CSV table of C-alpha atoms in Angstrom, one decimal:
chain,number,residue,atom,x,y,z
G,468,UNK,CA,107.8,-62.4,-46.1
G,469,UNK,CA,111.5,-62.7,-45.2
G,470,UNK,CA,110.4,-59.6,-42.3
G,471,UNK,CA,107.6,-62.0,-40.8
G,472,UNK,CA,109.8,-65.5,-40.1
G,473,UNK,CA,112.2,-63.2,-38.4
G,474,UNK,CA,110.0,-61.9,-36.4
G,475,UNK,CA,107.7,-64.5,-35.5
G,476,UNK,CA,111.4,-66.3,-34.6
G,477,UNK,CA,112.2,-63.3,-32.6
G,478,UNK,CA,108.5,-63.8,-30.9
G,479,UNK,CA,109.1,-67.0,-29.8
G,480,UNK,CA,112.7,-66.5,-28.5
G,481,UNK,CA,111.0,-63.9,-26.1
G,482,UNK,CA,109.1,-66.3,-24.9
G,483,UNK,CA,111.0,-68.9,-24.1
G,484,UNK,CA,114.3,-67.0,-23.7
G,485,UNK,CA,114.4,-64.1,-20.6
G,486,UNK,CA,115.3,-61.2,-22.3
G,487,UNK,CA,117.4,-58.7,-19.8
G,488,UNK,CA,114.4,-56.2,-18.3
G,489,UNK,CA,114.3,-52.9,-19.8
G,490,UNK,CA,113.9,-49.7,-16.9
G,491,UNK,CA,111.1,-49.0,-15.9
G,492,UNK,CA,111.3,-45.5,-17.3
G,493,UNK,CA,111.9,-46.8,-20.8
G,494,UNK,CA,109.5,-48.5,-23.3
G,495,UNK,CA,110.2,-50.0,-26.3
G,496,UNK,CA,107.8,-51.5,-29.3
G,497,UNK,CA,107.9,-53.1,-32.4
G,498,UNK,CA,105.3,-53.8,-34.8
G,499,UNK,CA,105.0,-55.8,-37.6
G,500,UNK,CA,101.3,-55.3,-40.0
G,501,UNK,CA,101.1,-56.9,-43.1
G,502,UNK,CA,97.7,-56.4,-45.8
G,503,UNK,CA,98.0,-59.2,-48.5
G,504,UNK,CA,95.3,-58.1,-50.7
G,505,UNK,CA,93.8,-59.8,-54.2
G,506,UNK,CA,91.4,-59.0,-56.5
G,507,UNK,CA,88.4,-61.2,-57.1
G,508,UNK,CA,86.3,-59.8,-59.8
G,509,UNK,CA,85.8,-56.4,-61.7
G,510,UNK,CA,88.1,-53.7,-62.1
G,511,UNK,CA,90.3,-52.8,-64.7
G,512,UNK,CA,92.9,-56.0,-63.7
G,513,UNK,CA,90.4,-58.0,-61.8
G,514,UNK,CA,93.0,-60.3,-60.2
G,515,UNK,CA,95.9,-57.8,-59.1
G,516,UNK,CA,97.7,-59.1,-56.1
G,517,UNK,CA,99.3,-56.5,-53.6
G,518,UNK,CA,101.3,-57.3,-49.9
G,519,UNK,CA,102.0,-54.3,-48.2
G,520,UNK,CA,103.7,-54.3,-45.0
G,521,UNK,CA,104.7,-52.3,-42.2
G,522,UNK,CA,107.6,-52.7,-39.5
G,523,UNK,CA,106.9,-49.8,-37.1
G,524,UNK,CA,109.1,-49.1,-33.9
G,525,UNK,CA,108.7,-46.6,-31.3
G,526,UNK,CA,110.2,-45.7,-28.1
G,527,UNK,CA,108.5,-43.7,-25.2
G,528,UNK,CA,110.7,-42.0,-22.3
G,529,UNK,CA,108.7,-40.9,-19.0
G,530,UNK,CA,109.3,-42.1,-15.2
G,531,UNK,CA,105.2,-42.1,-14.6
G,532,UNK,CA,105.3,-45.5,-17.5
G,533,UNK,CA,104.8,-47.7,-14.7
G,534,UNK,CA,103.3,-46.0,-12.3
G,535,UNK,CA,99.4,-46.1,-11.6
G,536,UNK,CA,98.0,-42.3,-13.2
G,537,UNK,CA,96.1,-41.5,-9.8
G,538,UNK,CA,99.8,-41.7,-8.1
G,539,UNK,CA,101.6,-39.6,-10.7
G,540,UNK,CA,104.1,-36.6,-9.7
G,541,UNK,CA,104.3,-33.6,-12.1
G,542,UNK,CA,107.2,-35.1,-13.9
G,543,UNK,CA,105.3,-38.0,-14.3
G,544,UNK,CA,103.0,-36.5,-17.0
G,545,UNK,CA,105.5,-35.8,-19.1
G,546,UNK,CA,106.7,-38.4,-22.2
G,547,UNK,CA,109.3,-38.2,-25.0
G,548,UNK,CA,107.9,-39.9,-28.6
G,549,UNK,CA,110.0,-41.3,-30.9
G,550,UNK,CA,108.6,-43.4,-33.8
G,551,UNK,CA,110.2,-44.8,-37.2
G,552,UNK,CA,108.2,-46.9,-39.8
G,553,UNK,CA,109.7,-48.6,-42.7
G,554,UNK,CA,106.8,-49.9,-45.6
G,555,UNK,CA,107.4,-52.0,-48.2
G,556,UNK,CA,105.9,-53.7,-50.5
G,557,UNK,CA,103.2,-52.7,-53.7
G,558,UNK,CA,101.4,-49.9,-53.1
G,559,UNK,CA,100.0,-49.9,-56.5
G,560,UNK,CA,97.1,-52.1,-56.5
G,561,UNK,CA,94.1,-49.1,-56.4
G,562,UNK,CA,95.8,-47.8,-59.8
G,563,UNK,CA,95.5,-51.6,-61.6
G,564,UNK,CA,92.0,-52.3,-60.1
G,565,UNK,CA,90.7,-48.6,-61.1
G,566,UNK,CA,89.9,-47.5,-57.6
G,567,UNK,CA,90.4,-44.2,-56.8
G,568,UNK,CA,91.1,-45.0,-52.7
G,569,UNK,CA,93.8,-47.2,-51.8
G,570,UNK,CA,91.9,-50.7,-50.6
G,571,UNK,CA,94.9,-50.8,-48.0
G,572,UNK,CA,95.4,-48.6,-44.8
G,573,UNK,CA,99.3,-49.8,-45.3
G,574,UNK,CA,99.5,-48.0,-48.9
G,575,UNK,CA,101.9,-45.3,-48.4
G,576,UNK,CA,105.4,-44.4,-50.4
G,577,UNK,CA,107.6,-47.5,-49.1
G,578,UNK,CA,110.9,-46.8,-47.4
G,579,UNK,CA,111.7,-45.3,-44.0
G,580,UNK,CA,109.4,-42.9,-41.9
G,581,UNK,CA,109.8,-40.5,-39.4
G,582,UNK,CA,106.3,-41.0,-37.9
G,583,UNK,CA,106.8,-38.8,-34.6
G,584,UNK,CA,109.3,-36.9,-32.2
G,585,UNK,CA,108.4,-35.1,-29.8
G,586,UNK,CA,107.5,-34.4,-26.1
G,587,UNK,CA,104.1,-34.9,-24.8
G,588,UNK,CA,102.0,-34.3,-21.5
G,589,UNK,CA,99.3,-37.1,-20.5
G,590,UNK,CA,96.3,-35.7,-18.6
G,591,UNK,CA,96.0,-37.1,-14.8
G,592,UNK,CA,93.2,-38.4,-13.2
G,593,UNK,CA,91.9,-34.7,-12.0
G,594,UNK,CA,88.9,-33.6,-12.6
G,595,UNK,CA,90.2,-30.6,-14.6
G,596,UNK,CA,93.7,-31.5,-16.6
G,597,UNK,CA,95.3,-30.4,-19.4
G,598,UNK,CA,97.4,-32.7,-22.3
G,599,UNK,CA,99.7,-31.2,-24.8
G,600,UNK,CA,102.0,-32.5,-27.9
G,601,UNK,CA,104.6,-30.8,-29.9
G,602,UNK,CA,107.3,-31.6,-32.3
G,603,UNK,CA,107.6,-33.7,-35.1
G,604,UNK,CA,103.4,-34.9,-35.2
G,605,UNK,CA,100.9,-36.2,-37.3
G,606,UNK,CA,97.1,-35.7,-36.6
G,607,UNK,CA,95.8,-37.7,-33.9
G,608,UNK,CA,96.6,-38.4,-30.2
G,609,UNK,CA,93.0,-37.1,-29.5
G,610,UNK,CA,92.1,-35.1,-32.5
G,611,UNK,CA,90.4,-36.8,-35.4
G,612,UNK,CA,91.6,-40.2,-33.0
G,613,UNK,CA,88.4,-42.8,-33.4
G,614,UNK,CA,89.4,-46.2,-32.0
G,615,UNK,CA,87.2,-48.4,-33.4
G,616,UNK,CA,88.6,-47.6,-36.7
G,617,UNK,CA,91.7,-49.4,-36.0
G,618,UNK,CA,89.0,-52.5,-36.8
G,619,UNK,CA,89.1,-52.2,-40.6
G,620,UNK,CA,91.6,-52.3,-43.4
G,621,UNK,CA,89.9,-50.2,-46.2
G,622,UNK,CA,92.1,-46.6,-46.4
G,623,UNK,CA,88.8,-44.7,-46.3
G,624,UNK,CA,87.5,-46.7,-43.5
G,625,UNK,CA,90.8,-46.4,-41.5
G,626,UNK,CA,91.6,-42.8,-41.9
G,627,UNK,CA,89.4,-41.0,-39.9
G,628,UNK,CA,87.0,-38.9,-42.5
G,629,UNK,CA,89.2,-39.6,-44.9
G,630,UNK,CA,90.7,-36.6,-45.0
G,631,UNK,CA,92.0,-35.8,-49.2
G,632,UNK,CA,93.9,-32.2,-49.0
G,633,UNK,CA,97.4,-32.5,-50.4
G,634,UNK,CA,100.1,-32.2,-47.4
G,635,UNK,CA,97.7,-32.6,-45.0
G,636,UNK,CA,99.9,-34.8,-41.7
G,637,UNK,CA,98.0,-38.1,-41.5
G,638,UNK,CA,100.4,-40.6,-40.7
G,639,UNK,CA,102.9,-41.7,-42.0
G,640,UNK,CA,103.2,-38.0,-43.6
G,641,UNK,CA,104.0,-35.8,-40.2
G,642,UNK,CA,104.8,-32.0,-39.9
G,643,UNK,CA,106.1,-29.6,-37.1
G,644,UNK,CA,103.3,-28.6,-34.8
G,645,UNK,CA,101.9,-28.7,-31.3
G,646,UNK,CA,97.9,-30.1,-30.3
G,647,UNK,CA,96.8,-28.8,-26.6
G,648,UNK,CA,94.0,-30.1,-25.0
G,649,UNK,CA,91.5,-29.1,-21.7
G,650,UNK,CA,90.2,-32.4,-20.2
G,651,UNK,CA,87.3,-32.3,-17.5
G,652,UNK,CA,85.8,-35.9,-16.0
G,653,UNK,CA,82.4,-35.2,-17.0
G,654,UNK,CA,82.7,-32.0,-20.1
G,655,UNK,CA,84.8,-34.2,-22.2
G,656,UNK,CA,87.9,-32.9,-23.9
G,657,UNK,CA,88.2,-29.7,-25.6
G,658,UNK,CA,91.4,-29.7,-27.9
G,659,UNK,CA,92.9,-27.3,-30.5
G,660,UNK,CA,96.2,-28.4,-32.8
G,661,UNK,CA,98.2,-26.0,-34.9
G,662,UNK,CA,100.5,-27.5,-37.9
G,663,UNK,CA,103.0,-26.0,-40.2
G,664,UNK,CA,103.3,-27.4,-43.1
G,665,UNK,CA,106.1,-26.0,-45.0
G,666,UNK,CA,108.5,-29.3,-44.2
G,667,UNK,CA,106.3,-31.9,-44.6
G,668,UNK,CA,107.9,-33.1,-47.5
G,669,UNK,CA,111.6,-32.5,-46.3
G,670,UNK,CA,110.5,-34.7,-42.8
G,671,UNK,CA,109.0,-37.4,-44.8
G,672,UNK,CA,112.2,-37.4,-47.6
G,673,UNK,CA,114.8,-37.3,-44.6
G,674,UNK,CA,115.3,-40.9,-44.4
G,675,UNK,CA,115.2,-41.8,-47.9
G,676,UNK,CA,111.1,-41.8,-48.6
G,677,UNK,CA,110.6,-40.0,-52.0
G,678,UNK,CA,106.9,-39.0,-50.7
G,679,UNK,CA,104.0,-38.4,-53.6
G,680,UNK,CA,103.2,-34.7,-51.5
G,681,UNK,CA,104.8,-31.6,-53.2
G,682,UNK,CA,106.8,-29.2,-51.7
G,683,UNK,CA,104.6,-26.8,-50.3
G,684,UNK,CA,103.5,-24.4,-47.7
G,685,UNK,CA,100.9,-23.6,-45.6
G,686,UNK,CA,99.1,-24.2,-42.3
G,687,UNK,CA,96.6,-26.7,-40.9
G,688,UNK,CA,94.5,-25.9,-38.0
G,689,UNK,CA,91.7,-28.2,-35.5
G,690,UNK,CA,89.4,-28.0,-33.1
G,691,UNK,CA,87.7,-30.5,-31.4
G,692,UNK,CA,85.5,-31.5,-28.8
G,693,UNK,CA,85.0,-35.1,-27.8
G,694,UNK,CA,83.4,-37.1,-24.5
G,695,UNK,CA,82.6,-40.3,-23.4
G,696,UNK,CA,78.9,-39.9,-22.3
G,697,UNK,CA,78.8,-43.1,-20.3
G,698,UNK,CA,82.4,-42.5,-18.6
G,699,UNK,CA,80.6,-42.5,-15.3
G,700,UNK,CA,77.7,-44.8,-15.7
G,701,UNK,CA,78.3,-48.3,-14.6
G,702,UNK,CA,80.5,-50.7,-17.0
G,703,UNK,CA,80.4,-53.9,-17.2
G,704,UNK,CA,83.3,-55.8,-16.5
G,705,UNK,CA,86.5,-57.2,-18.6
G,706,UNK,CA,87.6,-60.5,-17.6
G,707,UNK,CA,90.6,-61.2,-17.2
G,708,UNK,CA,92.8,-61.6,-20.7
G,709,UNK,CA,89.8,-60.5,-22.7
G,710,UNK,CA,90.6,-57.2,-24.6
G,711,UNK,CA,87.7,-53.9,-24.4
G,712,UNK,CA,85.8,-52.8,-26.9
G,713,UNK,CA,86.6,-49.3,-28.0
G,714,UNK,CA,84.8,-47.2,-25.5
G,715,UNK,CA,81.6,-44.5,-26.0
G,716,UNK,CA,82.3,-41.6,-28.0
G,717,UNK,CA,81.0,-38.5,-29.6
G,718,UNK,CA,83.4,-36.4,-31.3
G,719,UNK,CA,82.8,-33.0,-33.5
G,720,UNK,CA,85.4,-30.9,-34.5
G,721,UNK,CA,85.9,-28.0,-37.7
G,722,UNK,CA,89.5,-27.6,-39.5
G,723,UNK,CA,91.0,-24.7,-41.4
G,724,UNK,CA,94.4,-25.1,-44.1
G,725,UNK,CA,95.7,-22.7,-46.3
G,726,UNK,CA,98.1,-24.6,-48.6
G,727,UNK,CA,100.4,-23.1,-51.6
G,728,UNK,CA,101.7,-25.5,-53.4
G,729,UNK,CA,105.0,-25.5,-55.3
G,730,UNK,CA,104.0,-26.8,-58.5
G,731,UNK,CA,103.7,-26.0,-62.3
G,732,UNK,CA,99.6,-27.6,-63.2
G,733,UNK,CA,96.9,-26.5,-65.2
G,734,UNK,CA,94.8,-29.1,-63.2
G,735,UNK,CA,93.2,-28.1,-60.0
G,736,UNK,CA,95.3,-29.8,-57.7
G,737,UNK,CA,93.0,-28.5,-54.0
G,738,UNK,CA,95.0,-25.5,-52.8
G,739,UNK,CA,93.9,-22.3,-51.1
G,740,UNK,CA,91.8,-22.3,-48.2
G,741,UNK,CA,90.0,-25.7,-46.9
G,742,UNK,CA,87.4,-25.3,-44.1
G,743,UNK,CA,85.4,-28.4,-43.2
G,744,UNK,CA,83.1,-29.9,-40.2
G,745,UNK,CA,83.5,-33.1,-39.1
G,746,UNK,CA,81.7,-35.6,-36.5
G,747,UNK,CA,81.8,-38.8,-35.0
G,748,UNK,CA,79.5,-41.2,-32.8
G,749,UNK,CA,80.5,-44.5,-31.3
G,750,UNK,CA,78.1,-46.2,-29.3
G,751,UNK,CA,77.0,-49.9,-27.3
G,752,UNK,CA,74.0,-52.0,-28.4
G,753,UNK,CA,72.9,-55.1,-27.4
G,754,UNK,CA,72.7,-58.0,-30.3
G,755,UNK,CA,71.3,-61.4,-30.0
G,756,UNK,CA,74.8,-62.9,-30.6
G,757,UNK,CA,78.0,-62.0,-29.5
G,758,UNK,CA,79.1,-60.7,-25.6
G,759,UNK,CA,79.8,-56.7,-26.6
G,760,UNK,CA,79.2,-54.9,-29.8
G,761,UNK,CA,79.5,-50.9,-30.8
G,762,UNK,CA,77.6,-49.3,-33.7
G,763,UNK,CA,79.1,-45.7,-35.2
G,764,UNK,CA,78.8,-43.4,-37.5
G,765,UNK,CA,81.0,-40.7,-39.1
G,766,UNK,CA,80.9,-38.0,-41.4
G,767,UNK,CA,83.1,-35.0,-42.8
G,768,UNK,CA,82.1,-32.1,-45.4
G,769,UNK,CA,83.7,-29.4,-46.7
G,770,UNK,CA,82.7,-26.0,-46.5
G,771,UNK,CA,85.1,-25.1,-49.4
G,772,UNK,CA,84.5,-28.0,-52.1
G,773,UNK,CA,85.6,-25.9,-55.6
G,774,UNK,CA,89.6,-26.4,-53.3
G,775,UNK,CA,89.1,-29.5,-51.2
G,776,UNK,CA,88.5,-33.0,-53.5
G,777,UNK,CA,87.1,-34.5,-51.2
G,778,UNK,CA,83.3,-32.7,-50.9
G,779,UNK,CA,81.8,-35.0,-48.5
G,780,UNK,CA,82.2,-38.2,-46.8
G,781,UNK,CA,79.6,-40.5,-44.6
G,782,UNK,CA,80.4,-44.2,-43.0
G,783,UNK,CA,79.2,-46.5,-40.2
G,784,UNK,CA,79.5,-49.7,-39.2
G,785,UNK,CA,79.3,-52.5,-36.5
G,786,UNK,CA,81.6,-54.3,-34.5
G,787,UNK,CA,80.8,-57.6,-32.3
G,788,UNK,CA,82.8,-59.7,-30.2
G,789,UNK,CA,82.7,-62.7,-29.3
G,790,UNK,CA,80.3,-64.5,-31.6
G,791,UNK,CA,81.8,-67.7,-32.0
G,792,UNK,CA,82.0,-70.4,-28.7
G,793,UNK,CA,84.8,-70.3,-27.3
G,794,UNK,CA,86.3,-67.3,-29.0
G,795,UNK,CA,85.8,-64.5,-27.2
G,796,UNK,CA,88.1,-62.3,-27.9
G,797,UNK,CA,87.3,-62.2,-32.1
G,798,UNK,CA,85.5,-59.4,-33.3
G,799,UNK,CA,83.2,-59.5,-36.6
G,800,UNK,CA,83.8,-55.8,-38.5
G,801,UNK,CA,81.3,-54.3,-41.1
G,802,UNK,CA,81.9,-51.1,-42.1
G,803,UNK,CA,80.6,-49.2,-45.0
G,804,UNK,CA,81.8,-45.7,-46.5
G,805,UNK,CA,80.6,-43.2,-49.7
G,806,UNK,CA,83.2,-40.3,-51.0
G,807,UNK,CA,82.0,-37.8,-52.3
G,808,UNK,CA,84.6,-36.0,-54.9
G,809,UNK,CA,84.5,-32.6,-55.5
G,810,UNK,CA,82.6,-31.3,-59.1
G,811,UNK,CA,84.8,-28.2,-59.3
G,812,UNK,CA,88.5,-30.4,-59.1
G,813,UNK,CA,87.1,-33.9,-60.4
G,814,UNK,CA,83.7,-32.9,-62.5
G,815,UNK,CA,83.7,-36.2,-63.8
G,816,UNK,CA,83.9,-37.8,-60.7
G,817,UNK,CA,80.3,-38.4,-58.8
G,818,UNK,CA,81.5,-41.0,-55.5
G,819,UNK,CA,82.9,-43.9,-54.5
G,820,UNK,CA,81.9,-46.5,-51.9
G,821,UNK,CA,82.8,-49.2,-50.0
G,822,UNK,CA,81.8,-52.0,-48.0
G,823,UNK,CA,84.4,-54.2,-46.2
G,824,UNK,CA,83.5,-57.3,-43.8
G,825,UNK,CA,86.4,-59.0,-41.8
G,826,UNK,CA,86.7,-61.1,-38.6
G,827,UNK,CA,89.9,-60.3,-36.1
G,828,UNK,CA,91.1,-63.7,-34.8
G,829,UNK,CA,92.7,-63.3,-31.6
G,830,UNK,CA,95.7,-65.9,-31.5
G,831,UNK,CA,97.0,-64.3,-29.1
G,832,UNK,CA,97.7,-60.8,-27.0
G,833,UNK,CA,100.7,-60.5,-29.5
G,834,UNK,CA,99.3,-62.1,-33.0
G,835,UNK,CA,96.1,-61.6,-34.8
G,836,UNK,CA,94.5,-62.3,-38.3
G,837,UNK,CA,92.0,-60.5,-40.0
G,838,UNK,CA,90.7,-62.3,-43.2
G,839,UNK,CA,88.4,-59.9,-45.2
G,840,UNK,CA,86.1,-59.2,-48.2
G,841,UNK,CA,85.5,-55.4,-49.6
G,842,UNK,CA,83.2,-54.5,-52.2
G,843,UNK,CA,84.1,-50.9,-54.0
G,844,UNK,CA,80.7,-49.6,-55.5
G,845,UNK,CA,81.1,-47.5,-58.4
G,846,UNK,CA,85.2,-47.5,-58.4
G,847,UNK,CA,86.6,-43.5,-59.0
G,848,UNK,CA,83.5,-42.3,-59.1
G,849,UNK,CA,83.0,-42.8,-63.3
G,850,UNK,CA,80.4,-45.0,-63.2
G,851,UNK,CA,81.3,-46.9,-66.1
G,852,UNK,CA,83.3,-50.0,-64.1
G,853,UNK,CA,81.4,-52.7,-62.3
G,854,UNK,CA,81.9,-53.2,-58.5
G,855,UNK,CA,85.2,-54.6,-57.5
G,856,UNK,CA,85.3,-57.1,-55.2
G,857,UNK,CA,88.9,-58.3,-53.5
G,858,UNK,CA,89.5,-60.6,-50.5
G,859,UNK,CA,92.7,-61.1,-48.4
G,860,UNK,CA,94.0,-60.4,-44.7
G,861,UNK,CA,95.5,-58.2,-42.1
G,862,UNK,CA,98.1,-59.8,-40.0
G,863,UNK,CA,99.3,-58.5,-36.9
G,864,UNK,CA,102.4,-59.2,-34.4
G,865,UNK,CA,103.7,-57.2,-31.6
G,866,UNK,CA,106.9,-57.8,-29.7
């Protein structure tokens, strides 16, 4: 709590005290997320509490920063990616509700992350371009990256395909590796990422983290192809202020990991090879309220469940902005998931689902509240403990 006055006093010193101008080749953020979460009714402790939170800085070098893309030299493309995130809080509330899936996105090992470092090339506005990223990485910056995602709170929902291999690099958890991409205006993006895995833990434990993965080694491989069917159709316009809705998007993409890991089990822990198939659709309807809304779907599945523990995985969901008068820059989020665990490392495990409903309150372009209710249908998959139901919030501030 002590984090959030100090920043919030921080916030409104920047804006009411000039602050000396940063060059123009440098930019620095800092984020502060915080996921206050209760339980309502069922589970095991029906009314466990958990804040989570999440200071996040990160600092980008490149001279093309603030320069308009269509006028960028070759240097231009070219960035250097530092990030650091610190978590602290009670990242135990999944184990005292009996949910398999942390209910938090936030949930994570608390203490200091290295979340990136490394050097990065943006595609231009050409018709043909090329991206690339290597260093100290987690998966993302185009691969398994859907935006509207960043709507909902639930891990499962959050994480794209909810992705359950040990040592796998989904942030925070990072590993050495490099993700190249071919970008064409109307083919869409065709990307491929190769990560070593061996140092996961040592990058994750450098600052202090004592992270759950165990030492292990291995390799992780994507590739993906992803495009924005309506990038050249006509759009509607953003007024001024008003923030856009995540835009179209279909997304499919395979993996392959082969992971040893350094430990002394009887218990099938999801080692060996993974193989799996993923896909994603994001897309705009028309509704009878709100001023812009996107429905989408996604789905993973492994091709290798006896290793992987998570077999299969399916969610959707809406998004709509705007539905209240006079607010419309809110966003009403539904989103609903089902986990499928594996038989051969969980056989007495069947799924686990999920429904979560929040409403994004825009207070301003630098703080935001999300209140929120989730449901978790058939929590760790026994099918012996009621549905859990737990309300709280998300609360965001940039600076």
């Amino acid at each position: 709590m002590l984090s959030l006055v100090l920043l919030v006093t921080g916030a409104q010193a920047n804006e009411t005290k000039p602050s000396r101008q940063q060059p123009s080749w440098v930019d620095l953020n800092l984020d502060f997320t915080a996921q206050p979460l209760v339980g309502v009714a069922g589970g095991l402790e029906p009314s466990s509490s958990s804040w989570m939170q999440q200071v996040a800085a990160g600092l980008t070098l490149s001279t093309g920063l603030n320069k308009d893309r269509s006028n960028w030299t070759d240097l231009d493309h070219w960035q250097i990616q530092l990030g650091l995130s610190q978590f602290a809080g009670n990242p135990n509330l999944n184990d005292q509700l009996g949910t398999d899936y942390p209910l938090q996105s936030l949930v994570t090992p608390t203490g200091m992350w290295i979340t990136q470092a490394s050097l990065e090339r943006i595609e231009g506005d050409n018709k043909l371009d090329w991206s690339m990223n290597a260093g100290v990485i987690a998966i993302g910056n185009n691969l398994m990256d859907i935006p509207i995602l960043d709507y909902y709170i639930n891990d499962t929902l959050d994480t794209p395909y909810n992705l359950s291999v040990i040592g796998y690099p989904i942030t925070p958890l990072t590993a050495t590796g490099a993700q190249i991409g071919l970008h064409h205006n109307q083919l869409g993006s065709l990307d491929y990422a190769y990560y070593n895995l061996d140092k996961t833990r040592q990058i994750a434990g450098s600052l202090g983290v004592t992270p759950l993965t165990p030492k292990l080694e291995g390799n992780l491989q994507l590739v993906q192809w992803s495009i924005n069917p309506l990038a050249n159709a006509k759009q509607t316009t953003t007024e001024e202020g008003e923030q856009n809705m995540p835009d179209p998007l279909i997304q499919l993409g395979g993996y392959i990991s082969t992971t040893n890991l350094d430990v002394s089990s009887n218990k099938n822990m999801g080692e060996g090879t993974n193989r799996g198939i993923y896909g994603a659709v994001t897309w705009p309807i028309s509704l009878p309220i709100g001023k812009d809304s996107r429905i989408w779907i996604s789905s993973n599945f492994s091709l290798d469940p006896n290793n992987n523990p998570l077999a299969s995985y399916t969610a959707a969901g809406l998004l709509s902005q705007g539905i209240l008068h006079g607010r419309p820059q809110d966003v009403l989020a539904i989103g609903l998931n089902r986990s499928g665990f594996s038989r051969s490392i969980t056989p007495d495990q069947s799924y686990e689902g999920v429904i979560e409903l929040n409403y994004k309150i825009q207070i301003s372009e630098r703080l935001q509240i999300q209140p929120l209710m989730q449901w978790i249908i058939n929590p760790s998959g026994v099918g012996s403990q009621s549905t859990i139901w737990a309300t709280g919030a998300q609360i965001n501030l940039s600076i």
